[in-house]
Amino acid sequence: MKRTMIASLFLIIACKEEKKEVKTDITQPQTEEKIVLHNESNDAEAAQKWLEKSIVDYFKADIGNEEKNMQKITTKDYFEYKTDAINVDMDVDGSLTEKEFQNKWKSRFDTDKAGVGIGFLISAQDWDTIEIGSCDLKLSSKNEYIFNVVLTDNSFKAKYPSVVKVVKENGSFLIADVLQDEPK
């Protein structure tokens, strides 16, 4: 009888220790998940800082290098798309009609928000000093960040709202899309 009680006691103790081990295993993935979320938050902050600096630098740079500077901060697809949008119905080599532009890009971009016939990020042809009025993270997913951006030019008392999509490619950030409303 003593042996049965001692064996039962060891069995109970062994079962309790086993349950503790299972609980420990369950809590580990939650800790790892928090670390991933923290890294995504850091990337979003880094993307925002990059975007703000890139926009300010773009508008401070020599206007003669505007196309080259735009190419440095945008994806290849977006650069080609926006160049086509700027040149719609213009008398330049390779310009498209509105219909040709829509047909070429509608499967990859929201062509209604392309900013057809207007510049990159702002609708004005002339500006004094473009500053970031606001730049707020709207949405983020793995290597993709969408910001509500309002650019301001206090000299002209102008505000330019847009939605800017930033992607992380090969360890660096690039603008992948800008949703601009056409001026009325």
PDB file of C-alpha atoms in Angstrom:
ATOM      1  CA  MET A   1       0.000   0.000   0.000  1.00  0.00           C
ATOM      2  CA  LYS A   2       2.881   2.360   0.858  1.00  0.00           C
ATOM      3  CA  ARG A   3       4.486   1.676  -2.496  1.00  0.00           C
ATOM      4  CA  THR A   4       1.250   2.479  -4.319  1.00  0.00           C
ATOM      5  CA  MET A   5       0.877   5.771  -2.445  1.00  0.00           C
ATOM      6  CA  ILE A   6       4.517   6.716  -3.100  1.00  0.00           C
ATOM      7  CA  ALA A   7       4.169   5.804  -6.788  1.00  0.00           C
ATOM      8  CA  SER A   8       0.944   7.847  -7.000  1.00  0.00           C
ATOM      9  CA  LEU A   9       2.654  10.791  -5.330  1.00  0.00           C
ATOM     10  CA  PHE A  10       5.550  10.662  -7.853  1.00  0.00           C
ATOM     11  CA  LEU A  11       3.026  10.395 -10.706  1.00  0.00           C
ATOM     12  CA  ILE A  12       1.124  13.480  -9.478  1.00  0.00           C
ATOM     13  CA  ILE A  13       4.324  15.482  -9.107  1.00  0.00           C
ATOM     14  CA  ALA A  14       5.523  14.388 -12.544  1.00  0.00           C
ATOM     15  CA  CYS A  15       2.199  15.441 -14.121  1.00  0.00           C
ATOM     16  CA  LYS A  16       2.324  18.871 -12.482  1.00  0.00           C
ATOM     17  CA  GLU A  17       5.872  19.512 -13.752  1.00  0.00           C
ATOM     18  CA  GLU A  18       4.869  18.416 -17.257  1.00  0.00           C
ATOM     19  CA  LYS A  19       1.995  20.907 -17.343  1.00  0.00           C
ATOM     20  CA  LYS A  20       4.368  23.739 -16.379  1.00  0.00           C
ATOM     21  CA  GLU A  21       6.585  22.922 -19.346  1.00  0.00           C
ATOM     22  CA  VAL A  22       3.634  23.064 -21.726  1.00  0.00           C
ATOM     23  CA  LYS A  23       2.627  26.505 -20.433  1.00  0.00           C
ATOM     24  CA  THR A  24       6.159  27.802 -20.950  1.00  0.00           C
ATOM     25  CA  ASP A  25       6.172  26.667 -24.580  1.00  0.00           C
ATOM     26  CA  ILE A  26       2.882  28.431 -25.275  1.00  0.00           C
ATOM     27  CA  THR A  27       4.076  31.843 -24.099  1.00  0.00           C
ATOM     28  CA  GLN A  28       7.254  31.962 -26.221  1.00  0.00           C
ATOM     29  CA  PRO A  29       5.619  32.665 -29.625  1.00  0.00           C
ATOM     30  CA  GLN A  30       3.731  35.638 -28.156  1.00  0.00           C
ATOM     31  CA  THR A  31       7.014  37.245 -27.121  1.00  0.00           C
ATOM     32  CA  GLU A  32       8.467  36.726 -30.603  1.00  0.00           C
ATOM     33  CA  GLU A  33       5.338  38.237 -32.140  1.00  0.00           C
ATOM     34  CA  LYS A  34       5.782  41.427 -30.129  1.00  0.00           C
ATOM     35  CA  ILE A  35       9.343  41.747 -31.395  1.00  0.00           C
ATOM     36  CA  VAL A  36       8.162  41.516 -35.028  1.00  0.00           C
ATOM     37  CA  LEU A  37       5.507  44.181 -34.425  1.00  0.00           C
ATOM     38  CA  HIS A  38       8.132  46.445 -32.846  1.00  0.00           C
ATOM     39  CA  ASN A  39      10.410  46.049 -35.902  1.00  0.00           C
ATOM     40  CA  GLU A  40       7.502  46.868 -38.239  1.00  0.00           C
ATOM     41  CA  SER A  41       6.848  50.000 -36.199  1.00  0.00           C
ATOM     42  CA  ASN A  42      10.514  51.007 -36.498  1.00  0.00           C
ATOM     43  CA  ASP A  43      10.366  50.452 -40.280  1.00  0.00           C
ATOM     44  CA  ALA A  44       7.235  52.595 -40.549  1.00  0.00           C
ATOM     45  CA  GLU A  45       8.942  55.390 -38.600  1.00  0.00           C
ATOM     46  CA  ALA A  46      12.041  55.054 -40.779  1.00  0.00           C
ATOM     47  CA  ALA A  47       9.880  55.143 -43.930  1.00  0.00           C
ATOM     48  CA  GLN A  48       8.146  58.299 -42.692  1.00  0.00           C
ATOM     49  CA  LYS A  49      11.426  60.055 -41.909  1.00  0.00           C
ATOM     50  CA  TRP A  50      12.837  59.018 -45.287  1.00  0.00           C
ATOM     51  CA  LEU A  51       9.717  60.265 -47.096  1.00  0.00           C
ATOM     52  CA  GLU A  52       9.723  63.628 -45.349  1.00  0.00           C
ATOM     53  CA  LYS A  53      13.431  64.197 -46.006  1.00  0.00           C
ATOM     54  CA  SER A  54      13.198  63.009 -49.626  1.00  0.00           C
ATOM     55  CA  ILE A  55      10.298  65.342 -50.413  1.00  0.00           C
ATOM     56  CA  VAL A  56      11.992  68.376 -48.870  1.00  0.00           C
ATOM     57  CA  ASP A  57      15.290  67.562 -50.616  1.00  0.00           C
ATOM     58  CA  TYR A  58      13.492  67.025 -53.943  1.00  0.00           C
ATOM     59  CA  PHE A  59      11.960  70.514 -53.862  1.00  0.00           C
ATOM     60  CA  LYS A  60      15.208  72.156 -52.665  1.00  0.00           C
ATOM     61  CA  ALA A  61      17.285  70.583 -55.449  1.00  0.00           C
ATOM     62  CA  ASP A  62      18.124  72.258 -58.742  1.00  0.00           C
ATOM     63  CA  ILE A  63      15.020  72.308 -60.946  1.00  0.00           C
ATOM     64  CA  GLY A  64      17.203  71.371 -63.937  1.00  0.00           C
ATOM     65  CA  ASN A  65      17.728  67.931 -62.359  1.00  0.00           C
ATOM     66  CA  GLU A  66      14.062  67.475 -61.428  1.00  0.00           C
ATOM     67  CA  GLU A  67      13.540  64.342 -63.535  1.00  0.00           C
ATOM     68  CA  LYS A  68      16.761  62.724 -62.330  1.00  0.00           C
ATOM     69  CA  ASN A  69      15.937  63.526 -58.694  1.00  0.00           C
ATOM     70  CA  MET A  70      12.431  62.103 -59.066  1.00  0.00           C
ATOM     71  CA  GLN A  71      13.895  58.916 -60.529  1.00  0.00           C
ATOM     72  CA  LYS A  72      16.138  58.483 -57.467  1.00  0.00           C
ATOM     73  CA  ILE A  73      13.227  58.431 -54.999  1.00  0.00           C
ATOM     74  CA  THR A  74      10.601  56.481 -56.973  1.00  0.00           C
ATOM     75  CA  THR A  75      10.199  52.935 -58.237  1.00  0.00           C
ATOM     76  CA  LYS A  76      10.865  52.392 -61.923  1.00  0.00           C
ATOM     77  CA  ASP A  77       7.167  51.645 -62.614  1.00  0.00           C
ATOM     78  CA  TYR A  78       5.913  54.705 -60.782  1.00  0.00           C
ATOM     79  CA  PHE A  79       8.465  56.955 -62.490  1.00  0.00           C
ATOM     80  CA  GLU A  80       7.315  55.773 -65.942  1.00  0.00           C
ATOM     81  CA  TYR A  81       3.657  56.042 -64.933  1.00  0.00           C
ATOM     82  CA  LYS A  82       3.961  59.580 -63.547  1.00  0.00           C
ATOM     83  CA  THR A  83       6.038  60.714 -66.526  1.00  0.00           C
ATOM     84  CA  ASP A  84       3.274  59.447 -68.816  1.00  0.00           C
ATOM     85  CA  ALA A  85       0.649  61.187 -66.645  1.00  0.00           C
ATOM     86  CA  ILE A  86       2.482  64.526 -66.756  1.00  0.00           C
ATOM     87  CA  ASN A  87       2.845  64.333 -70.537  1.00  0.00           C
ATOM     88  CA  VAL A  88      -0.728  63.263 -71.454  1.00  0.00           C
ATOM     89  CA  ASP A  89      -1.866  65.154 -74.567  1.00  0.00           C
ATOM     90  CA  MET A  90       1.371  67.180 -74.656  1.00  0.00           C
ATOM     91  CA  ASP A  91       3.291  67.766 -77.841  1.00  0.00           C
ATOM     92  CA  VAL A  92       6.343  65.716 -76.809  1.00  0.00           C
ATOM     93  CA  ASP A  93       7.794  62.442 -78.062  1.00  0.00           C
ATOM     94  CA  GLY A  94       6.044  59.449 -76.554  1.00  0.00           C
ATOM     95  CA  SER A  95       3.128  61.374 -75.048  1.00  0.00           C
ATOM     96  CA  LEU A  96      -0.135  59.496 -74.797  1.00  0.00           C
ATOM     97  CA  THR A  97      -3.727  60.511 -75.202  1.00  0.00           C
ATOM     98  CA  GLU A  98      -5.929  60.307 -72.102  1.00  0.00           C
ATOM     99  CA  LYS A  99      -7.471  57.054 -73.408  1.00  0.00           C
ATOM    100  CA  GLU A 100      -4.065  55.490 -74.213  1.00  0.00           C
ATOM    101  CA  PHE A 101      -2.816  56.447 -70.751  1.00  0.00           C
ATOM    102  CA  GLN A 102      -5.853  54.870 -69.074  1.00  0.00           C
ATOM    103  CA  ASN A 103      -5.495  51.657 -71.087  1.00  0.00           C
ATOM    104  CA  LYS A 104      -1.756  51.361 -70.448  1.00  0.00           C
ATOM    105  CA  TRP A 105      -1.814  51.861 -66.665  1.00  0.00           C
ATOM    106  CA  LYS A 106      -5.303  51.044 -65.329  1.00  0.00           C
ATOM    107  CA  SER A 107      -4.342  47.497 -64.332  1.00  0.00           C
ATOM    108  CA  ARG A 108      -1.483  48.683 -62.044  1.00  0.00           C
ATOM    109  CA  PHE A 109      -2.482  52.140 -60.785  1.00  0.00           C
ATOM    110  CA  ASP A 110      -5.570  54.200 -59.935  1.00  0.00           C
ATOM    111  CA  THR A 111      -5.391  56.356 -63.064  1.00  0.00           C
ATOM    112  CA  ASP A 112      -8.158  58.664 -61.790  1.00  0.00           C
ATOM    113  CA  LYS A 113      -5.699  59.825 -59.091  1.00  0.00           C
ATOM    114  CA  ALA A 114      -2.609  60.016 -61.336  1.00  0.00           C
ATOM    115  CA  GLY A 115      -2.407  63.783 -61.408  1.00  0.00           C
ATOM    116  CA  VAL A 116      -2.686  63.893 -65.188  1.00  0.00           C
ATOM    117  CA  GLY A 117      -1.098  67.046 -66.561  1.00  0.00           C
ATOM    118  CA  ILE A 118       0.252  68.147 -63.179  1.00  0.00           C
ATOM    119  CA  GLY A 119       3.631  67.764 -61.524  1.00  0.00           C
ATOM    120  CA  PHE A 120       5.063  65.237 -59.134  1.00  0.00           C
ATOM    121  CA  LEU A 121       3.589  65.664 -55.616  1.00  0.00           C
ATOM    122  CA  ILE A 122       2.165  69.158 -56.238  1.00  0.00           C
ATOM    123  CA  SER A 123      -0.134  70.637 -58.870  1.00  0.00           C
ATOM    124  CA  ALA A 124       1.607  74.011 -59.124  1.00  0.00           C
ATOM    125  CA  GLN A 125       4.179  74.807 -61.782  1.00  0.00           C
ATOM    126  CA  ASP A 126       5.764  77.459 -59.572  1.00  0.00           C
ATOM    127  CA  TRP A 127       6.578  77.241 -55.886  1.00  0.00           C
ATOM    128  CA  ASP A 128       8.720  78.975 -53.331  1.00  0.00           C
ATOM    129  CA  THR A 129       9.404  76.657 -50.396  1.00  0.00           C
ATOM    130  CA  ILE A 130       7.635  73.321 -50.141  1.00  0.00           C
ATOM    131  CA  GLU A 131       7.381  72.017 -46.596  1.00  0.00           C
ATOM    132  CA  ILE A 132       5.739  69.037 -44.952  1.00  0.00           C
ATOM    133  CA  GLY A 133       2.478  70.226 -43.381  1.00  0.00           C
ATOM    134  CA  SER A 134       1.695  66.725 -42.162  1.00  0.00           C
ATOM    135  CA  CYS A 135       2.762  63.176 -42.875  1.00  0.00           C
ATOM    136  CA  ASP A 136       0.699  60.562 -41.075  1.00  0.00           C
ATOM    137  CA  LEU A 137       0.888  56.800 -41.404  1.00  0.00           C
ATOM    138  CA  LYS A 138      -2.444  55.574 -42.718  1.00  0.00           C
ATOM    139  CA  LEU A 139      -1.706  51.889 -43.289  1.00  0.00           C
ATOM    140  CA  SER A 140       1.254  49.534 -43.216  1.00  0.00           C
ATOM    141  CA  SER A 141       1.990  45.977 -44.159  1.00  0.00           C
ATOM    142  CA  LYS A 142       5.183  44.100 -44.797  1.00  0.00           C
ATOM    143  CA  ASN A 143       7.522  46.453 -46.680  1.00  0.00           C
ATOM    144  CA  GLU A 144       4.660  48.772 -47.725  1.00  0.00           C
ATOM    145  CA  TYR A 145       3.588  51.997 -46.014  1.00  0.00           C
ATOM    146  CA  ILE A 146       0.810  54.398 -46.974  1.00  0.00           C
ATOM    147  CA  PHE A 147       0.904  57.979 -45.729  1.00  0.00           C
ATOM    148  CA  ASN A 148      -1.546  60.880 -45.806  1.00  0.00           C
ATOM    149  CA  VAL A 149       0.682  63.784 -46.776  1.00  0.00           C
ATOM    150  CA  VAL A 150      -0.066  67.482 -46.965  1.00  0.00           C
ATOM    151  CA  LEU A 151       2.626  69.642 -48.535  1.00  0.00           C
ATOM    152  CA  THR A 152       2.481  73.393 -47.998  1.00  0.00           C
ATOM    153  CA  ASP A 153       3.910  76.451 -49.678  1.00  0.00           C
ATOM    154  CA  ASN A 154       3.330  79.366 -47.316  1.00  0.00           C
ATOM    155  CA  SER A 155       4.468  82.003 -49.845  1.00  0.00           C
ATOM    156  CA  PHE A 156       1.674  80.993 -52.238  1.00  0.00           C
ATOM    157  CA  LYS A 157      -0.699  80.029 -49.392  1.00  0.00           C
ATOM    158  CA  ALA A 158      -1.104  76.621 -51.009  1.00  0.00           C
ATOM    159  CA  LYS A 159      -1.738  73.144 -49.633  1.00  0.00           C
ATOM    160  CA  TYR A 160      -1.247  69.961 -51.623  1.00  0.00           C
ATOM    161  CA  PRO A 161      -2.870  66.871 -50.062  1.00  0.00           C
ATOM    162  CA  SER A 162      -2.029  63.420 -51.390  1.00  0.00           C
ATOM    163  CA  VAL A 163      -1.715  59.801 -50.396  1.00  0.00           C
ATOM    164  CA  VAL A 164       1.805  58.421 -50.839  1.00  0.00           C
ATOM    165  CA  LYS A 165       2.703  54.746 -50.961  1.00  0.00           C
ATOM    166  CA  VAL A 166       6.272  53.916 -49.923  1.00  0.00           C
ATOM    167  CA  VAL A 167       7.820  50.478 -50.423  1.00  0.00           C
ATOM    168  CA  LYS A 168      10.986  48.991 -49.050  1.00  0.00           C
ATOM    169  CA  GLU A 169      13.072  47.355 -51.795  1.00  0.00           C
ATOM    170  CA  ASN A 170      16.578  46.002 -51.345  1.00  0.00           C
ATOM    171  CA  GLY A 171      16.933  47.686 -47.973  1.00  0.00           C
ATOM    172  CA  SER A 172      15.928  51.180 -49.119  1.00  0.00           C
ATOM    173  CA  PHE A 173      12.661  53.077 -49.416  1.00  0.00           C
ATOM    174  CA  LEU A 174      11.071  54.295 -52.657  1.00  0.00           C
ATOM    175  CA  ILE A 175       7.830  56.043 -53.560  1.00  0.00           C
ATOM    176  CA  ALA A 176       5.654  53.507 -55.387  1.00  0.00           C
ATOM    177  CA  ASP A 177       2.525  55.608 -55.930  1.00  0.00           C
ATOM    178  CA  VAL A 178       1.054  59.032 -55.249  1.00  0.00           C
ATOM    179  CA  LEU A 179      -2.695  59.553 -55.322  1.00  0.00           C
ATOM    180  CA  GLN A 180      -3.272  63.160 -56.340  1.00  0.00           C
ATOM    181  CA  ASP A 181      -6.525  64.955 -56.970  1.00  0.00           C
ATOM    182  CA  GLU A 182      -6.481  67.050 -60.101  1.00  0.00           C
ATOM    183  CA  PRO A 183      -7.031  70.748 -59.458  1.00  0.00           C
ATOM    184  CA  LYS A 184     -10.506  72.041 -60.261  1.00  0.00           C
TER     185      LYS A 184
END
